């Protein structure tokens, strides 16, 4: 299953703005592995 472009952009933006990956996994309900892809 692929995630929407909107969701991917929001996750990347969150992390680029200083958000932690562990926080992003909870906020956006995606796994750490998904974020690293």
PDB file of N, CA and C in Angstrom:
ATOM      1  N   UNK A   1       0.840  -1.180   0.000  1.00  0.00           N
ATOM      2  CA  UNK A   1       0.000   0.000   0.000  1.00  0.00           C
ATOM      3  C   UNK A   1       0.882   1.239   0.000  1.00  0.00           C
ATOM      4  N   UNK A   2       0.601   2.150  -0.878  1.00  0.00           N
ATOM      5  CA  UNK A   2       1.367   3.393  -0.882  1.00  0.00           C
ATOM      6  C   UNK A   2       0.539   4.483  -0.206  1.00  0.00           C
ATOM      7  N   UNK A   3       1.237   5.392   0.405  1.00  0.00           N
ATOM      8  CA  UNK A   3       0.576   6.499   1.087  1.00  0.00           C
ATOM      9  C   UNK A   3       0.391   7.657   0.117  1.00  0.00           C
ATOM     10  N   UNK A   4      -0.577   8.505   0.400  1.00  0.00           N
ATOM     11  CA  UNK A   4      -0.855   9.634  -0.483  1.00  0.00           C
ATOM     12  C   UNK A   4       0.322  10.606  -0.497  1.00  0.00           C
ATOM     13  N   UNK A   5       0.444  11.312  -1.587  1.00  0.00           N
ATOM     14  CA  UNK A   5       1.508  12.306  -1.722  1.00  0.00           C
ATOM     15  C   UNK A   5       1.375  13.364  -0.632  1.00  0.00           C
ATOM     16  N   UNK A   6       0.153  13.741  -0.325  1.00  0.00           N
ATOM     17  CA  UNK A   6      -0.089  14.743   0.713  1.00  0.00           C
ATOM     18  C   UNK A   6       0.470  14.287   2.061  1.00  0.00           C
ATOM     19  N   UNK A   7       0.202  13.057   2.435  1.00  0.00           N
ATOM     20  CA  UNK A   7       0.699  12.531   3.707  1.00  0.00           C
ATOM     21  C   UNK A   7       2.218  12.493   3.707  1.00  0.00           C
ATOM     22  N   UNK A   8       2.799  12.013   2.630  1.00  0.00           N
ATOM     23  CA  UNK A   8       4.267  11.944   2.554  1.00  0.00           C
ATOM     24  C   UNK A   8       4.890  13.323   2.683  1.00  0.00           C
ATOM     25  N   UNK A   9       4.287  14.316   2.024  1.00  0.00           N
ATOM     26  CA  UNK A   9       4.818  15.686   2.103  1.00  0.00           C
ATOM     27  C   UNK A   9       4.697  16.248   3.514  1.00  0.00           C
ATOM     28  N   UNK A  10       3.594  15.946   4.189  1.00  0.00           N
ATOM     29  CA  UNK A  10       3.416  16.444   5.560  1.00  0.00           C
ATOM     30  C   UNK A  10       4.422  15.819   6.515  1.00  0.00           C
ATOM     31  N   UNK A  11       4.696  14.522   6.358  1.00  0.00           N
ATOM     32  CA  UNK A  11       5.673  13.852   7.216  1.00  0.00           C
ATOM     33  C   UNK A  11       7.062  14.444   6.995  1.00  0.00           C
ATOM     34  N   UNK A  12       7.467  14.587   5.738  1.00  0.00           N
ATOM     35  CA  UNK A  12       8.786  15.141   5.422  1.00  0.00           C
ATOM     36  C   UNK A  12       8.899  16.567   5.952  1.00  0.00           C
ATOM     37  N   UNK A  13       7.873  17.362   5.760  1.00  0.00           N
ATOM     38  CA  UNK A  13       7.878  18.746   6.234  1.00  0.00           C
ATOM     39  C   UNK A  13       8.015  18.798   7.752  1.00  0.00           C
ATOM     40  N   UNK A  14       7.298  17.943   8.438  1.00  0.00           N
ATOM     41  CA  UNK A  14       7.351  17.893   9.897  1.00  0.00           C
ATOM     42  C   UNK A  14       8.770  17.605  10.374  1.00  0.00           C
ATOM     43  N   UNK A  15       9.415  16.635   9.765  1.00  0.00           N
ATOM     44  CA  UNK A  15      10.765  16.251  10.173  1.00  0.00           C
ATOM     45  C   UNK A  15      11.777  17.336   9.807  1.00  0.00           C
ATOM     46  N   UNK A  16      11.639  17.933   8.637  1.00  0.00           N
ATOM     47  CA  UNK A  16      12.552  19.007   8.222  1.00  0.00           C
ATOM     48  C   UNK A  16      12.450  20.216   9.149  1.00  0.00           C
ATOM     49  N   UNK A  17      11.287  20.419   9.739  1.00  0.00           N
ATOM     50  CA  UNK A  17      11.098  21.547  10.647  1.00  0.00           C
ATOM     51  C   UNK A  17      11.557  21.221  12.066  1.00  0.00           C
ATOM     52  N   UNK A  18      12.198  20.077  12.232  1.00  0.00           N
ATOM     53  CA  UNK A  18      12.761  19.732  13.533  1.00  0.00           C
ATOM     54  C   UNK A  18      11.985  18.707  14.329  1.00  0.00           C
ATOM     55  N   UNK A  19      10.917  18.193  13.753  1.00  0.00           N
ATOM     56  CA  UNK A  19      10.148  17.170  14.451  1.00  0.00           C
ATOM     57  C   UNK A  19      10.920  15.862  14.520  1.00  0.00           C
ATOM     58  N   UNK A  20      10.701  15.127  15.576  1.00  0.00           N
ATOM     59  CA  UNK A  20      11.379  13.842  15.748  1.00  0.00           C
ATOM     60  C   UNK A  20      10.636  12.749  14.986  1.00  0.00           C
ATOM     61  N   UNK A  21      11.398  11.800  14.479  1.00  0.00           N
ATOM     62  CA  UNK A  21      10.796  10.683  13.745  1.00  0.00           C
ATOM     63  C   UNK A  21       9.844   9.911  14.656  1.00  0.00           C
ATOM     64  N   UNK A  22      10.239   9.713  15.905  1.00  0.00           N
ATOM     65  CA  UNK A  22       9.368   8.970  16.824  1.00  0.00           C
ATOM     66  C   UNK A  22       8.032   9.687  17.028  1.00  0.00           C
ATOM     67  N   UNK A  23       8.054  11.014  17.037  1.00  0.00           N
ATOM     68  CA  UNK A  23       6.807  11.773  17.157  1.00  0.00           C
ATOM     69  C   UNK A  23       5.989  11.663  15.872  1.00  0.00           C
ATOM     70  N   UNK A  24       6.663  11.732  14.732  1.00  0.00           N
ATOM     71  CA  UNK A  24       5.977  11.654  13.438  1.00  0.00           C
ATOM     72  C   UNK A  24       5.251  10.321  13.283  1.00  0.00           C
ATOM     73  N   UNK A  25       5.847   9.245  13.784  1.00  0.00           N
ATOM     74  CA  UNK A  25       5.195   7.936  13.663  1.00  0.00           C
ATOM     75  C   UNK A  25       3.862   7.921  14.391  1.00  0.00           C
ATOM     76  N   UNK A  26       3.791   8.605  15.515  1.00  0.00           N
ATOM     77  CA  UNK A  26       2.546   8.641  16.281  1.00  0.00           C
ATOM     78  C   UNK A  26       1.543   9.621  15.680  1.00  0.00           C
ATOM     79  N   UNK A  27       2.016  10.784  15.278  1.00  0.00           N
ATOM     80  CA  UNK A  27       1.122  11.810  14.736  1.00  0.00           C
ATOM     81  C   UNK A  27       0.478  11.359  13.433  1.00  0.00           C
ATOM     82  N   UNK A  28       1.302  10.786  12.541  1.00  0.00           N
ATOM     83  CA  UNK A  28       0.821  10.446  11.200  1.00  0.00           C
ATOM     84  C   UNK A  28       0.458   8.972  11.042  1.00  0.00           C
ATOM     85  N   UNK A  29       0.614   8.181  12.109  1.00  0.00           N
ATOM     86  CA  UNK A  29       0.253   6.764  12.101  1.00  0.00           C
ATOM     87  C   UNK A  29       0.961   5.983  10.993  1.00  0.00           C
ATOM     88  N   UNK A  30       2.281   6.210  10.878  1.00  0.00           N
ATOM     89  CA  UNK A  30       3.108   5.458   9.939  1.00  0.00           C
ATOM     90  C   UNK A  30       4.279   4.869  10.711  1.00  0.00           C
ATOM     91  N   UNK A  31       4.877   3.830  10.173  1.00  0.00           N
ATOM     92  CA  UNK A  31       5.990   3.190  10.860  1.00  0.00           C
ATOM     93  C   UNK A  31       7.294   3.931  10.598  1.00  0.00           C
ATOM     94  N   UNK A  32       8.258   3.687  11.459  1.00  0.00           N
ATOM     95  CA  UNK A  32       9.593   4.273  11.305  1.00  0.00           C
ATOM     96  C   UNK A  32      10.207   3.826   9.978  1.00  0.00           C
ATOM     97  N   UNK A  33      10.011   2.586   9.600  1.00  0.00           N
ATOM     98  CA  UNK A  33      10.550   2.067   8.335  1.00  0.00           C
ATOM     99  C   UNK A  33       9.945   2.824   7.157  1.00  0.00           C
ATOM    100  N   UNK A  34       8.658   3.092   7.222  1.00  0.00           N
ATOM    101  CA  UNK A  34       7.994   3.845   6.150  1.00  0.00           C
ATOM    102  C   UNK A  34       8.607   5.226   5.998  1.00  0.00           C
ATOM    103  N   UNK A  35       8.902   5.885   7.092  1.00  0.00           N
ATOM    104  CA  UNK A  35       9.482   7.227   7.038  1.00  0.00           C
ATOM    105  C   UNK A  35      10.862   7.199   6.406  1.00  0.00           C
ATOM    106  N   UNK A  36      11.639   6.176   6.686  1.00  0.00           N
ATOM    107  CA  UNK A  36      12.997   6.094   6.141  1.00  0.00           C
ATOM    108  C   UNK A  36      13.020   5.792   4.649  1.00  0.00           C
ATOM    109  N   UNK A  37      11.931   5.301   4.104  1.00  0.00           N
ATOM    110  CA  UNK A  37      11.886   4.980   2.672  1.00  0.00           C
ATOM    111  C   UNK A  37      11.810   6.226   1.921  1.00  0.00           C
TER     112      UNK A  37
END
